[in-house]
XYZ file of C-alpha atoms in Angstrom:
167
model
C -20.358 -12.602 -28.228
C -17.785 -14.775 -28.206
C -13.762 -13.192 -28.181
C -13.403 -14.557 -31.869
C -16.365 -12.818 -32.850
C -15.263 -9.675 -31.057
C -11.841 -9.530 -32.764
C -13.384 -10.490 -36.167
C -16.061 -7.512 -35.634
C -12.596 -4.968 -34.749
C -11.403 -6.420 -38.273
C -14.802 -5.956 -39.942
C -14.959 -2.722 -39.037
C -11.362 -1.778 -39.849
C -12.185 -3.172 -43.532
C -14.899 -1.103 -44.196
C -12.658 2.055 -42.880
C -10.073 0.913 -45.164
C -12.764 0.348 -47.753
C -13.677 4.095 -47.477
C -10.346 5.458 -47.082
C -9.332 4.141 -50.534
C -11.963 5.583 -52.452
C -11.027 9.010 -50.882
C -7.386 8.714 -51.789
C -8.821 7.821 -55.152
C -7.061 4.373 -55.099
C -8.608 1.729 -57.147
C -6.274 -0.550 -56.633
C -6.223 -0.247 -52.576
C -10.058 -0.170 -52.747
C -10.384 -3.572 -54.881
C -7.902 -4.953 -52.126
C -10.762 -5.156 -50.089
C -12.375 -7.428 -51.991
C -12.052 -11.221 -52.779
C -11.041 -11.648 -56.609
C -14.632 -13.311 -57.088
C -16.625 -10.209 -55.246
C -19.803 -9.227 -56.728
C -20.252 -5.481 -56.468
C -23.829 -3.832 -57.381
C -23.914 -0.266 -57.247
C -27.117 2.195 -56.252
C -28.224 2.462 -59.596
C -28.693 -1.230 -60.014
C -25.349 -1.790 -62.361
C -22.950 -4.787 -61.292
C -19.448 -5.482 -61.495
C -18.166 -9.426 -61.542
C -15.162 -9.964 -59.912
C -12.181 -7.309 -58.715
C -10.695 -6.558 -61.975
C -14.138 -5.350 -63.280
C -14.926 -3.329 -60.025
C -11.456 -1.977 -59.911
C -11.546 -0.847 -63.501
C -14.728 0.746 -63.135
C -13.672 2.424 -59.651
C -10.654 3.877 -61.820
C -12.694 5.319 -64.321
C -14.751 7.026 -61.549
C -11.721 7.946 -59.250
C -9.885 10.180 -62.484
C -13.811 11.206 -63.845
C -16.820 12.146 -62.153
C -16.195 11.185 -58.493
C -12.526 12.868 -58.595
C -11.918 14.278 -55.165
C -14.829 12.716 -53.641
C -14.752 11.088 -50.399
C -16.615 7.659 -49.133
C -18.077 8.960 -45.437
C -20.061 5.780 -43.969
C -20.310 3.771 -40.892
C -21.184 0.092 -40.050
C -24.642 -0.343 -38.371
C -24.592 -3.954 -37.677
C -22.675 -7.047 -38.073
C -24.161 -10.609 -37.826
C -21.630 -13.228 -38.042
C -23.481 -16.204 -40.277
C -20.679 -19.244 -39.231
C -16.721 -18.583 -38.416
C -14.919 -16.678 -41.406
C -18.429 -15.399 -43.225
C -20.423 -12.151 -41.709
C -23.318 -9.925 -43.000
C -22.552 -6.023 -42.222
C -24.954 -3.083 -43.078
C -23.631 0.078 -43.439
C -24.775 3.672 -44.498
C -22.813 6.175 -46.113
C -22.428 8.497 -49.411
C -20.045 9.762 -51.272
C -18.982 13.635 -50.514
C -18.171 15.149 -53.197
C -15.055 17.606 -53.125
C -17.312 21.017 -52.984
C -19.489 19.962 -50.334
C -19.130 20.204 -46.461
C -21.940 18.187 -45.572
C -24.082 15.067 -47.099
C -26.915 15.561 -48.459
C -29.498 13.641 -47.271
C -31.237 12.449 -50.672
C -27.610 10.771 -51.221
C -27.490 8.540 -48.338
C -26.816 4.865 -49.365
C -27.372 1.778 -47.777
C -24.899 -1.303 -48.289
C -25.252 -4.490 -47.522
C -21.556 -6.893 -47.492
C -20.815 -10.539 -47.083
C -17.858 -10.835 -45.746
C -15.357 -13.513 -45.958
C -12.236 -14.632 -44.181
C -9.289 -15.752 -46.467
C -6.008 -16.317 -44.797
C -6.451 -14.566 -41.680
C -7.972 -11.324 -43.385
C -11.139 -10.678 -44.134
C -12.260 -9.605 -47.290
C -15.470 -8.175 -48.896
C -17.241 -11.221 -51.240
C -20.418 -9.301 -52.447
C -21.734 -5.805 -52.145
C -24.880 -4.290 -52.804
C -25.687 -0.665 -52.428
C -29.089 1.171 -52.407
C -30.705 4.463 -51.928
C -32.158 5.454 -48.743
C -35.606 6.246 -50.081
C -38.193 5.456 -47.941
C -41.617 4.509 -49.262
C -44.790 5.592 -47.721
C -47.053 2.920 -48.461
C -50.733 4.056 -49.522
C -53.928 2.900 -47.536
C -56.531 0.738 -48.943
C -58.676 3.711 -49.344
C -56.289 5.942 -50.968
C -56.498 7.191 -54.628
C -53.575 5.390 -55.788
C -54.801 2.202 -54.111
C -58.398 2.601 -55.550
C -56.719 3.213 -58.998
C -54.924 0.312 -58.812
C -57.710 -1.801 -57.845
C -59.767 -0.311 -60.582
C -56.992 -1.132 -63.557
C -56.618 -4.615 -62.487
C -60.237 -5.184 -62.554
C -60.185 -3.457 -66.349
C -57.226 -5.724 -66.992
C -58.759 -8.906 -65.947
C -62.033 -8.083 -67.508
C -60.154 -7.712 -70.470
C -57.857 -10.621 -70.687
C -54.693 -8.842 -70.644
C -51.699 -8.248 -67.831
C -49.902 -11.430 -66.572
C -51.616 -14.427 -65.365
C -49.365 -15.069 -62.021
C -52.150 -14.884 -60.009
C -52.497 -13.052 -57.337
C -54.914 -10.373 -55.648
C-alpha cells in the first residue's frame, strides 16, 4: 500500500465516522455534507434517494420523526482503491435506538459505499445499505428444492411462466 493510499484510508475512515456522528447528532445537513451533490442512496428497504437534497430531506424527516435520538453505530470493514480518488468501502452498522443499550443482531446492516475525492476532500457518491440476513441454501435433495423442480416441470408442461431458459 502506498503512502497516498494509507492517507486516503485514514481520511475514508474519518469520513465514515463523521457520517455516523452527524446521524447521531440528528444533523441532516452535516450528514448530507458527507455525500456528493449527485449522490445515490439506497436504503435497507430498497428505497432510493437521488441527489444530496433528496437524501437530506429524507433524513431530516427521519431524525425529527421515527429515528429521533437514534445513533448510527458502525465500522469500516475494508477499503479498496479502484483508482486514485475513487474507493469502495464495505462497512457494517446499525441504528441504535435511544432506549437500547446494545444492537439487536437482526438490525445489523452492511453498506457498500463508493467514495470520491473532490477538491482534496472525500465524499460518498453512492451508498447501498442492506440487512445482514444470511440465507441457508437448501441442498438438491431438500423438500424446497424438490418442490421447486416439480413446480418448474408442471409450469413447463402447461406452457406457463417465463421462457428465459435456464435449468
